[in-house]
mmCIF file of C-alpha atoms in Angstrom:
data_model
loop_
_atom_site.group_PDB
_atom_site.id
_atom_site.type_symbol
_atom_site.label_atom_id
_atom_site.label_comp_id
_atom_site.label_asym_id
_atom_site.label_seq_id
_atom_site.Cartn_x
_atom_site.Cartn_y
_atom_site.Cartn_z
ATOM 1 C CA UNK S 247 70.025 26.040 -39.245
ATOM 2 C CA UNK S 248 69.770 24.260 -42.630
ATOM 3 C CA UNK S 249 66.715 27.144 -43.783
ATOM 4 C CA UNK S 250 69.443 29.741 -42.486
ATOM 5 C CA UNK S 251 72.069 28.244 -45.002
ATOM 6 C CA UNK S 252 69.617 28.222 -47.956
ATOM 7 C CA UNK S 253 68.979 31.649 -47.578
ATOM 8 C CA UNK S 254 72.380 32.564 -46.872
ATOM 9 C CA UNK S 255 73.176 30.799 -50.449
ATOM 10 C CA UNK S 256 70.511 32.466 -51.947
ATOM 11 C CA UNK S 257 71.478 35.917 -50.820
ATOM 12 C CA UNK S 258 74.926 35.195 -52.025
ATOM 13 C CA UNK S 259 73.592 33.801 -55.015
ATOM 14 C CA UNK S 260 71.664 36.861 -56.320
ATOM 15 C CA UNK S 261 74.267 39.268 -55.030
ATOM 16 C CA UNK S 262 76.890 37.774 -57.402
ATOM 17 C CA UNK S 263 74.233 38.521 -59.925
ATOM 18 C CA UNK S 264 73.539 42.159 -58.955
ATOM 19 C CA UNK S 265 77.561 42.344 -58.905
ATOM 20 C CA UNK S 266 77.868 42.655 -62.744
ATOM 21 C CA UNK S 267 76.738 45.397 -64.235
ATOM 22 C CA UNK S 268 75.146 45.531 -68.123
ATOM 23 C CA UNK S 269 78.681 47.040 -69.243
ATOM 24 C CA UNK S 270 80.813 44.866 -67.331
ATOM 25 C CA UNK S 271 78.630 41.579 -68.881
ATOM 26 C CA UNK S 272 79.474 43.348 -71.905
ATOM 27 C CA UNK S 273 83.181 43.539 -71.630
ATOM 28 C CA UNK S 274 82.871 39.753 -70.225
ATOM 29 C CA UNK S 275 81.544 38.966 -73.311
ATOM 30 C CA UNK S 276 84.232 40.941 -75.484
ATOM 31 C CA UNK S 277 87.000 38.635 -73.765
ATOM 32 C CA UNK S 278 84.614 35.541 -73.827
ATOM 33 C CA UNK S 279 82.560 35.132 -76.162
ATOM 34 C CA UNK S 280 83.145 31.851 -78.172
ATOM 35 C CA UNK S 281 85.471 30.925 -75.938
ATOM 36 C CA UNK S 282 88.439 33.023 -77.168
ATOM 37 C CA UNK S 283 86.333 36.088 -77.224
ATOM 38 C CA UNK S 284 86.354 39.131 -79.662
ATOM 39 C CA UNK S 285 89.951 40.654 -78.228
ATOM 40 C CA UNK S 286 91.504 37.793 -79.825
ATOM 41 C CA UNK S 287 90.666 39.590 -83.449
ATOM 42 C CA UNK S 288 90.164 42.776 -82.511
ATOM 43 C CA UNK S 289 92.739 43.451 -79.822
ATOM 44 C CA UNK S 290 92.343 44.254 -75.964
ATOM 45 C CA UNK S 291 91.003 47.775 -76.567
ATOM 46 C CA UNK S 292 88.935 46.754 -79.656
ATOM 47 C CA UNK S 293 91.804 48.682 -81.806
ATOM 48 C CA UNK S 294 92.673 46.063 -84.156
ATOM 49 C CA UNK S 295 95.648 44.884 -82.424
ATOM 50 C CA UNK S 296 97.573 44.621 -85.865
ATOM 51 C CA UNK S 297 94.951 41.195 -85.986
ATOM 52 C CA UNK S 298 92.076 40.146 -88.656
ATOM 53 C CA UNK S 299 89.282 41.500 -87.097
ATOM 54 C CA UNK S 300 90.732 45.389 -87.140
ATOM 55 C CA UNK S 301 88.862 48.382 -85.122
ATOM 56 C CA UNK S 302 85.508 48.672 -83.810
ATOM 57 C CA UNK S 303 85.320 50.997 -80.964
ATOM 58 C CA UNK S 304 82.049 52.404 -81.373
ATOM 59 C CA UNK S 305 80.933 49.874 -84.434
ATOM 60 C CA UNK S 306 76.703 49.903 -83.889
ATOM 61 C CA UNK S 307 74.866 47.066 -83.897
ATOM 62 C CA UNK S 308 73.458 46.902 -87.255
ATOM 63 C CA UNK S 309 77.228 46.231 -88.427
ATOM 64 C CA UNK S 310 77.885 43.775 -85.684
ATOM 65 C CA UNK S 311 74.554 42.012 -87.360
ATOM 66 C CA UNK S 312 75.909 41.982 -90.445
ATOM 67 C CA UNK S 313 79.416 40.865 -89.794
ATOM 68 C CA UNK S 314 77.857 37.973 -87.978
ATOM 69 C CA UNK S 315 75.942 37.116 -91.136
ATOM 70 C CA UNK S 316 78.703 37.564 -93.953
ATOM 71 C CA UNK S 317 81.829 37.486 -92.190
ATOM 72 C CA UNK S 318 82.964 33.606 -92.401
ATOM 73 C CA UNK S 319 85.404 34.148 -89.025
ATOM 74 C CA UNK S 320 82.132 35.649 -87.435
ATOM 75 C CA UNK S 321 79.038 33.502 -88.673
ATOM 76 C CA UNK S 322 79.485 30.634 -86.168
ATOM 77 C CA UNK S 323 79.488 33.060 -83.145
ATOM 78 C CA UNK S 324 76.201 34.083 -84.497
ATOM 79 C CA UNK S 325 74.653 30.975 -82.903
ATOM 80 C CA UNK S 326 76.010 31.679 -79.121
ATOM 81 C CA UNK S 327 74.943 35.448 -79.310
ATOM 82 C CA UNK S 328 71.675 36.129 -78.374
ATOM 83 C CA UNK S 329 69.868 40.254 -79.342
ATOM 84 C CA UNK S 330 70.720 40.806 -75.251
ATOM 85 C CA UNK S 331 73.911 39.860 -75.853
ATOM 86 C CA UNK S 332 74.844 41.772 -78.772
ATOM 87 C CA UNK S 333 73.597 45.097 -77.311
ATOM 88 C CA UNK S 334 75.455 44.279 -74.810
ATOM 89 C CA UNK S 335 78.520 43.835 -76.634
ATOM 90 C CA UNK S 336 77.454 47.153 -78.475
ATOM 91 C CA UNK S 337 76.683 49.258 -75.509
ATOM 92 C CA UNK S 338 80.632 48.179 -74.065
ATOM 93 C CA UNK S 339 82.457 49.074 -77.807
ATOM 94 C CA UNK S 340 80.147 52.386 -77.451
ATOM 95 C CA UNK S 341 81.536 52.960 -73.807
ATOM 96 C CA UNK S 342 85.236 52.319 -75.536
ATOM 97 C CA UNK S 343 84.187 54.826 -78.071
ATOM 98 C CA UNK S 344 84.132 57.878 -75.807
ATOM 99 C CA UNK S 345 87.207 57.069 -74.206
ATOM 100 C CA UNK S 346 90.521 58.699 -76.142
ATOM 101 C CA UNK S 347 93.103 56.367 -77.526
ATOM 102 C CA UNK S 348 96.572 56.133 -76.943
ATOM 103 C CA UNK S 349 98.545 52.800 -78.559
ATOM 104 C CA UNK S 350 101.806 52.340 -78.424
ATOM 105 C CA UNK S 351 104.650 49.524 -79.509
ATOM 106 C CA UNK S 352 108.257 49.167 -78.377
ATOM 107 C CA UNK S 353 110.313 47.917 -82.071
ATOM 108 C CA UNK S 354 112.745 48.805 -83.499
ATOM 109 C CA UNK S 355 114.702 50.376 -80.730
ATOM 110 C CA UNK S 356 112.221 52.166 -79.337
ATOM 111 C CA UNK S 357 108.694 53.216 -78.240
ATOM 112 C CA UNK S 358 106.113 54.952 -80.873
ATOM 113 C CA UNK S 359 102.522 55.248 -81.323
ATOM 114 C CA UNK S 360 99.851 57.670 -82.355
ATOM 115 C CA UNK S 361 97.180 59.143 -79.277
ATOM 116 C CA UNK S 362 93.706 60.561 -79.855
ATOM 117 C CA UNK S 363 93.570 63.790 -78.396
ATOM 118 C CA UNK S 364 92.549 63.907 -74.590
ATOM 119 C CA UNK S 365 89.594 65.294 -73.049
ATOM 120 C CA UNK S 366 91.031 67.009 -70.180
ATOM 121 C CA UNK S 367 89.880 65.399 -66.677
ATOM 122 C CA UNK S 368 88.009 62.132 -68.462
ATOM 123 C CA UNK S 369 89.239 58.927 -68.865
ATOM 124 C CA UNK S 370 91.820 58.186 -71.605
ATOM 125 C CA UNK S 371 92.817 54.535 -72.435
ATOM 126 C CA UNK S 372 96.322 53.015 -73.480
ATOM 127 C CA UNK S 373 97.335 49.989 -75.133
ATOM 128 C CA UNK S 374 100.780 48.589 -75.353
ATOM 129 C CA UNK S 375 102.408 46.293 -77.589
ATOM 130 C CA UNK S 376 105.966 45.102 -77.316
ATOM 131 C CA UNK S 377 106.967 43.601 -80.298
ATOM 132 C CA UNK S 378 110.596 42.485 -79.925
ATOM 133 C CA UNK S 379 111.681 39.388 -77.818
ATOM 134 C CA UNK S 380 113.523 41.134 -75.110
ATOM 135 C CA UNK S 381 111.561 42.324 -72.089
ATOM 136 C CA UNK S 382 110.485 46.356 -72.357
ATOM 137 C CA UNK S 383 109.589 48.652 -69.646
ATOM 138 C CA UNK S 384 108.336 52.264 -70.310
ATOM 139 C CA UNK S 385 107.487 55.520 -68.153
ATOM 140 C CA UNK S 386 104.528 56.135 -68.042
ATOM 141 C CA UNK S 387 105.086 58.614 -64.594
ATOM 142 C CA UNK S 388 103.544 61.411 -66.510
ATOM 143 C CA UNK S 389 100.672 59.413 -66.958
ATOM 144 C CA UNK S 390 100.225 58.195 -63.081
ATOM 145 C CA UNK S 391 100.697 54.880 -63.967
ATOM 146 C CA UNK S 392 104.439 54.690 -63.549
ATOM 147 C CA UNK S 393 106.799 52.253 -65.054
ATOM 148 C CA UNK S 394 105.340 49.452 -66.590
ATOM 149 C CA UNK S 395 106.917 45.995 -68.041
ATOM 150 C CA UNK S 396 106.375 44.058 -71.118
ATOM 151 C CA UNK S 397 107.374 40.666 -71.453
ATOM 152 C CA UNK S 398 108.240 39.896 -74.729
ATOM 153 C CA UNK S 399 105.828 40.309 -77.658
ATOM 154 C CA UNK S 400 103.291 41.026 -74.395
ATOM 155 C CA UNK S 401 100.443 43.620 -74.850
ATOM 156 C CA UNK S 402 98.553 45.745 -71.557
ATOM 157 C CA UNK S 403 96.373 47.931 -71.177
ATOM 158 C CA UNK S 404 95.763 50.858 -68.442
ATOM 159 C CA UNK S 405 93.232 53.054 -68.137
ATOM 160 C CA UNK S 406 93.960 56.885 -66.498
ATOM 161 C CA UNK S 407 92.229 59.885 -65.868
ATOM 162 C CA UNK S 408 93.795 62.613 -68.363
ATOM 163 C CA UNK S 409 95.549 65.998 -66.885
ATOM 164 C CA UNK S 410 95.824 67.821 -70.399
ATOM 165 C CA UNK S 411 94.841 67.517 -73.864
ATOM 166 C CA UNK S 412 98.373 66.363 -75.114
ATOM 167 C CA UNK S 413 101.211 64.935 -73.395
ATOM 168 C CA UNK S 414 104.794 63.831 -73.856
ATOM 169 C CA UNK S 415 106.544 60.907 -72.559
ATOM 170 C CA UNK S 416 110.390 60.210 -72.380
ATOM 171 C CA UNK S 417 111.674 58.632 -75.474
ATOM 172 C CA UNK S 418 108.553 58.007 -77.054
ATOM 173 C CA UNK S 419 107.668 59.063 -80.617
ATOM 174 C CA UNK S 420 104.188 60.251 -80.236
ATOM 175 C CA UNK S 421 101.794 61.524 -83.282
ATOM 176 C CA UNK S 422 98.240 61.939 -83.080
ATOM 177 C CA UNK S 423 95.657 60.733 -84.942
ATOM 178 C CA UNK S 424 91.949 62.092 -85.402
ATOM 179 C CA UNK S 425 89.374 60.401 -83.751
ATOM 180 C CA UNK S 426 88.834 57.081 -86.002
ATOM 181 C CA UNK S 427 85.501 56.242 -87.347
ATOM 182 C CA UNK S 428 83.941 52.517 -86.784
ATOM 183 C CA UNK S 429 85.147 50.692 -89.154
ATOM 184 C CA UNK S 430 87.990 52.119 -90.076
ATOM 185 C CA UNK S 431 91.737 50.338 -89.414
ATOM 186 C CA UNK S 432 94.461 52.292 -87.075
ATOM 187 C CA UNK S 433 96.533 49.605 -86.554
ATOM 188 C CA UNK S 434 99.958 50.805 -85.916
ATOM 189 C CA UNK S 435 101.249 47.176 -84.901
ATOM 190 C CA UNK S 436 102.800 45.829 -88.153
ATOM 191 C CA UNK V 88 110.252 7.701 -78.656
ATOM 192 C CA UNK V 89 110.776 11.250 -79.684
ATOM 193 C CA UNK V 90 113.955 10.561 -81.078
ATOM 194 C CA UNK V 91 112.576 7.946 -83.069
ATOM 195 C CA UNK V 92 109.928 10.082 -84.474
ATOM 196 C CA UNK V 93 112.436 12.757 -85.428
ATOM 197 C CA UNK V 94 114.583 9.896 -87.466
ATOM 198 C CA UNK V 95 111.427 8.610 -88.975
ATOM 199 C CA UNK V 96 110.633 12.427 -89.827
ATOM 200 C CA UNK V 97 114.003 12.886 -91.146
ATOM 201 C CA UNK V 98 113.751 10.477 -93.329
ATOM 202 C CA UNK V 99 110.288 10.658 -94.766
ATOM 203 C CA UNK V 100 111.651 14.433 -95.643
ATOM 204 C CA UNK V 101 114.411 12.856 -97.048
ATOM 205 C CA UNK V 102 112.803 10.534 -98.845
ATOM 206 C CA UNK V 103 109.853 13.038 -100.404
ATOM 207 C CA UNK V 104 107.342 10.945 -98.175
ATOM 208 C CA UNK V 105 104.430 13.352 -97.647
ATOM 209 C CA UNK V 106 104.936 11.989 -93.207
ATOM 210 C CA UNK V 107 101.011 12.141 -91.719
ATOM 211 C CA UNK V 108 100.663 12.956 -88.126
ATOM 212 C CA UNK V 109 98.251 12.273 -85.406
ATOM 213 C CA UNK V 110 97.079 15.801 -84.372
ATOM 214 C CA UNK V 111 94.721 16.918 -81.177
ATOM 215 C CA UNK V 112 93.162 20.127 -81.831
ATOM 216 C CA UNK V 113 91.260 22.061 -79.085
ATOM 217 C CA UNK V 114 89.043 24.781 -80.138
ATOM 218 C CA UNK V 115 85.745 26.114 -79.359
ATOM 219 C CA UNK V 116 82.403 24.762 -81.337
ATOM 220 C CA UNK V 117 82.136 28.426 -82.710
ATOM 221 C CA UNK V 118 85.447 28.774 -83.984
ATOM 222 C CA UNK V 119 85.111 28.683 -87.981
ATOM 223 C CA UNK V 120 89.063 29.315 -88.428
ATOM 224 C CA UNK V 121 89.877 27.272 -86.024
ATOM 225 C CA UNK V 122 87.993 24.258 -88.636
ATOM 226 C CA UNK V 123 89.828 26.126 -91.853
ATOM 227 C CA UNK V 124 92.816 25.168 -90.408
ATOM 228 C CA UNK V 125 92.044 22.114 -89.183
ATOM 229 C CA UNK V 126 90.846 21.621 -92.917
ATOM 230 C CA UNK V 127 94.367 22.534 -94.682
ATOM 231 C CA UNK V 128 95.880 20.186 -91.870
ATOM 232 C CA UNK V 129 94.002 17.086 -92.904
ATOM 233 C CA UNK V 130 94.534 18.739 -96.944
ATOM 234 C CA UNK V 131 97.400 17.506 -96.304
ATOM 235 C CA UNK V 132 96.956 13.878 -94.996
ATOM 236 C CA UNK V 133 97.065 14.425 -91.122
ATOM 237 C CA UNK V 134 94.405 12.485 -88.759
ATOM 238 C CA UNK V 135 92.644 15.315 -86.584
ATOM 239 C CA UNK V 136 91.240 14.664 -83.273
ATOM 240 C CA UNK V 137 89.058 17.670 -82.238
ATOM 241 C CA UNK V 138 87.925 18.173 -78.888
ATOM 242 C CA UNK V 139 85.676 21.268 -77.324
ATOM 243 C CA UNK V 140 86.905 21.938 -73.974
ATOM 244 C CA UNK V 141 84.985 23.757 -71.215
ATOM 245 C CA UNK V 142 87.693 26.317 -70.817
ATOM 246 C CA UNK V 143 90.140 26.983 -73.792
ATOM 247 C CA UNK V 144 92.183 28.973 -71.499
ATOM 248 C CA UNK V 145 92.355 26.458 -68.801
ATOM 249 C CA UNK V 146 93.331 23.891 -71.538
ATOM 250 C CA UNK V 147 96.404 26.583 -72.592
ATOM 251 C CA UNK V 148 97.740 26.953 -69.542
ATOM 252 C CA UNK V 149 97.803 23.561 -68.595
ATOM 253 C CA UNK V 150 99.735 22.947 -72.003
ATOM 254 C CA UNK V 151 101.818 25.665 -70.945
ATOM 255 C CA UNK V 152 101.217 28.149 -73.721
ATOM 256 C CA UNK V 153 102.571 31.272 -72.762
ATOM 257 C CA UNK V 154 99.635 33.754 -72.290
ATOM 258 C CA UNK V 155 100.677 36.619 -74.957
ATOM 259 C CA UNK V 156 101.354 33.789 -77.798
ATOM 260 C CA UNK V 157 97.314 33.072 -77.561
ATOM 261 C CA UNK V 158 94.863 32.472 -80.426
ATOM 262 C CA UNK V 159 91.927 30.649 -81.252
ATOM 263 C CA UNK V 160 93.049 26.872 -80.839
ATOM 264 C CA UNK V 161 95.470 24.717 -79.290
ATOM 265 C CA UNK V 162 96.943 21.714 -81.256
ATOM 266 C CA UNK V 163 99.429 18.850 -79.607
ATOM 267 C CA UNK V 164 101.411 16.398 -82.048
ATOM 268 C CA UNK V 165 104.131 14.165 -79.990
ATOM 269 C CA UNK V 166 103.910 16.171 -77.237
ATOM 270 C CA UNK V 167 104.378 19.409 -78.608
ATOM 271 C CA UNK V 168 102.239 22.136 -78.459
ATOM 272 C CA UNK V 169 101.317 24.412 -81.959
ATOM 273 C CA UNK V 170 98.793 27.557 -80.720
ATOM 274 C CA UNK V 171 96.820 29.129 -83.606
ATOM 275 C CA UNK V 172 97.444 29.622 -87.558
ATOM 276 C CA UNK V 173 100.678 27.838 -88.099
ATOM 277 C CA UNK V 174 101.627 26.912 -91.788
ATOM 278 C CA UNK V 175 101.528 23.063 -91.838
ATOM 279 C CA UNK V 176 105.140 23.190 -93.929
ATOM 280 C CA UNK V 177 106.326 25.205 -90.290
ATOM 281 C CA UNK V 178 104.682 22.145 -87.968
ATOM 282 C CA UNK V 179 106.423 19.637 -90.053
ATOM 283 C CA UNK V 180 110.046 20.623 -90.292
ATOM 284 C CA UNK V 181 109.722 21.846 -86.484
ATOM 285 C CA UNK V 182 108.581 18.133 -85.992
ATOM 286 C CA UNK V 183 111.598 17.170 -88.099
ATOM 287 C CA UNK V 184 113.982 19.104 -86.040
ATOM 288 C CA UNK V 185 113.184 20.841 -82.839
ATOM 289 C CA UNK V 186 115.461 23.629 -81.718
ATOM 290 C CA UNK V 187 116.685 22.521 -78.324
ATOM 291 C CA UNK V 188 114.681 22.219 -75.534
ATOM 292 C CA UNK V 189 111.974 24.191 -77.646
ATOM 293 C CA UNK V 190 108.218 23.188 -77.014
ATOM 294 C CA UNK V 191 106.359 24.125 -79.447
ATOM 295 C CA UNK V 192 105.505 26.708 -81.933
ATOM 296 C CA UNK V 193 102.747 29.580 -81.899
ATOM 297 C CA UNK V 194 101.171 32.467 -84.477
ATOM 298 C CA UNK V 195 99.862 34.562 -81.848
ATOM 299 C CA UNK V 196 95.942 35.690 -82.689
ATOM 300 C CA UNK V 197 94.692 35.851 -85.715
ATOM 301 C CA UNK V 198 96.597 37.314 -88.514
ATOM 302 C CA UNK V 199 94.761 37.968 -91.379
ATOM 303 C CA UNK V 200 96.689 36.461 -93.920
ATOM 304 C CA UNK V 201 97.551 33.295 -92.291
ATOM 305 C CA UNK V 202 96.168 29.330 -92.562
ATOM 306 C CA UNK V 203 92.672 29.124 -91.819
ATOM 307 C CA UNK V 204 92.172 32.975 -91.869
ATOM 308 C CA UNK V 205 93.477 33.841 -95.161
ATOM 309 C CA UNK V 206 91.440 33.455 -98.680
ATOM 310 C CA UNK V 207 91.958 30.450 -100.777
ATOM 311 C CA UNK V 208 95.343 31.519 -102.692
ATOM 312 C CA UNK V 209 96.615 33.910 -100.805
ATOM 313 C CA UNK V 210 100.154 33.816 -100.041
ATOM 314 C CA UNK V 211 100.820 33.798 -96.251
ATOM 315 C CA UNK V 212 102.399 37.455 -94.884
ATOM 316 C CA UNK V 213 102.517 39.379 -92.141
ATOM 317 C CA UNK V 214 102.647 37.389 -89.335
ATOM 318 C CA UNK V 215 105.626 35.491 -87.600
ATOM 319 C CA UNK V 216 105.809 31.905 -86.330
ATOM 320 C CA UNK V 217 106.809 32.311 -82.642
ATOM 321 C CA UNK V 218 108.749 29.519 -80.959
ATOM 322 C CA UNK V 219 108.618 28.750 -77.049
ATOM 323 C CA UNK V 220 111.019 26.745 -75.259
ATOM 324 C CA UNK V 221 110.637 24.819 -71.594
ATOM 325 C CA UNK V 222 111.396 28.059 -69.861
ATOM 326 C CA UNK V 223 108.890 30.087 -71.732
ATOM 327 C CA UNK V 224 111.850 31.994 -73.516
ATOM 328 C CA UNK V 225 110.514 33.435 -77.089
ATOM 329 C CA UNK V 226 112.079 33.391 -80.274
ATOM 330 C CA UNK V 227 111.001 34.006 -84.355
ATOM 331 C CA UNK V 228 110.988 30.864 -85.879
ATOM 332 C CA UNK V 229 110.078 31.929 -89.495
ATOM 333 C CA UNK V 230 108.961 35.289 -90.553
ATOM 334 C CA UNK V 231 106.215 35.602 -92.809
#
């Protein structure tokens, strides 16, 4: 009985290991790592977020070695990341990468935001923002993801499979931005 | 006791008395802002007690920081909770007077040009002090 029980735990054990994938440990460590993770910086989606840190879908990992050599916020997180971890963390911002962005904020009266443009049946992402400190829903129906609600100054993000290259949503402002290189800021949070 | 404090806060403002406080911190070992602001707080004559818990998030919620005011580290001074990059003048006169039934004060992430985060001599900008009251209702305590 007891012998049955080890191996029972054991089974369980290395199944919860098998669970996570390389990309999902990534992610993990992308909300994690530190113990605040990177999204704290660098936003849910790794857009920026309107924080320090800015965007780095896509960064590589010779920029993530340098930032965690020169960058004063960074250096002490070079101590708890080891080479797998860092490719990890790599391989998930290249993952984010190939998936369009769409961000959007609630201020000023109303919803606006800028979208990468959509690769028709893939996955696009979107990140919300509200930035007042009232309580915001939006439509996002055309989207498949129906109405969703922001507490105040709350951010989400969703994840959808894309119908059409562009799309419009009811009263949202909507431009569209080029795909933006690693590196580069496209904050549109003030 | 909190009442007393204020009075005694009052009066040191009053009074030009730079007031120092006894001030938890709780960050992560790896947080290097988190210890820049910790820096400008004892700058300016505070005593602060850091501790590394297992779980920063655990140690939010259980100070009851609302989840979309979170950055880097948790801070508690009488009680009341200050999450993240707050300008020690903004900790003090909250301290001095706290809006009704308010419990603390927050600078959600981390803003670039904000205590801790910003460079030596920069003026803060572009961020807003957030406060949170005991029924987790928001509202902009000084814009920056």
């Amino acid at each position: 009985m007891k012998g049955l029980l080890v191996l029972l735990a054991v089974l369980l054990m290395t199944g919860a290991q098998a669970e996570e994938t390389a990309l999902e440990a990534g992610q993990r460590l992308y909300f994690e790592s530190g113990g605040y993770g990177c999204a704290v910086c660098h936003g849910l989606g790794a857009e920026g977020g309107g924080q320090a840190g800015g965007y780095i879908r896509g960064a590589s990992l010779v920029r993530l070695n340098e930032s965690l050599a020169e960058n004063d916020p960074m250096k002490p997180l070079a101590t708890v990341l080891s080479e797998t971890d860092r490719q990890m963390l790599i391989d998930y911002l290249t993952d984010l990468a190939a998936i369009p962005l769409v961000q959007l904020t609630f201020e000023n009266g109303q919803w606006s935001g800028l979208s990468e443009p959509l690769k028709v049946n893939q996955t696009a992402e979107i990140v919300l923002y509200n930035a007042t400190f009232e309580e915001q829903a939006i439509d996002l129906s055309a989207l498949g993801l129906g109405q969703i609600t922001l507490q105040p100054l709350a951010r989400d993000r969703r994840q959808w499979k894309a119908q059409s290259e562009q799309f419009t949503l009811p009263g949202v402002a909507l431009g569209e931005i080029k795909t933006v290189l690693p590196g580069a800021t496209a904050n549109t949070t003030p | 006791m909190k009442n007393l404090t204020r009075i005694a806060l009052t009066l040191a403002f009053m009074t030009g008395f730079v007031w120092a406080e006894t001030i938890t911190v709780y960050k992560s070992p790896t947080c290097g802002c988190c210890s820049e602001w910790v820096k400008i707080m004892e700058a300016a004559g505070h005593e602060v007690h850091i501790k590394h818990p297992v779980s920063l998030q655990r140690t939010k919620d259980k100070l009851g920081v609302p989840n979309q005011l979170g950055s880097c580290h948790t801070s508690v001074i009488n009680d009341y909770v200050f999450e993240g990059h707050i300008p020690e003048q903004d900790v003090m006169a909250f301290l001095a007077n706290p809006p009704e039934g308010a419990r603390g004060l927050a600078v959600p992430g981390m803003p670039a040009n904000s205590p801790g985060m910003a460079a030596e001599g920069v003026e803060y900008s572009g961020f807003n002090v957030i406060g949170f009251d005991d029924q987790n209702k928001l509202f902009l305590y000084k814009k920056y």
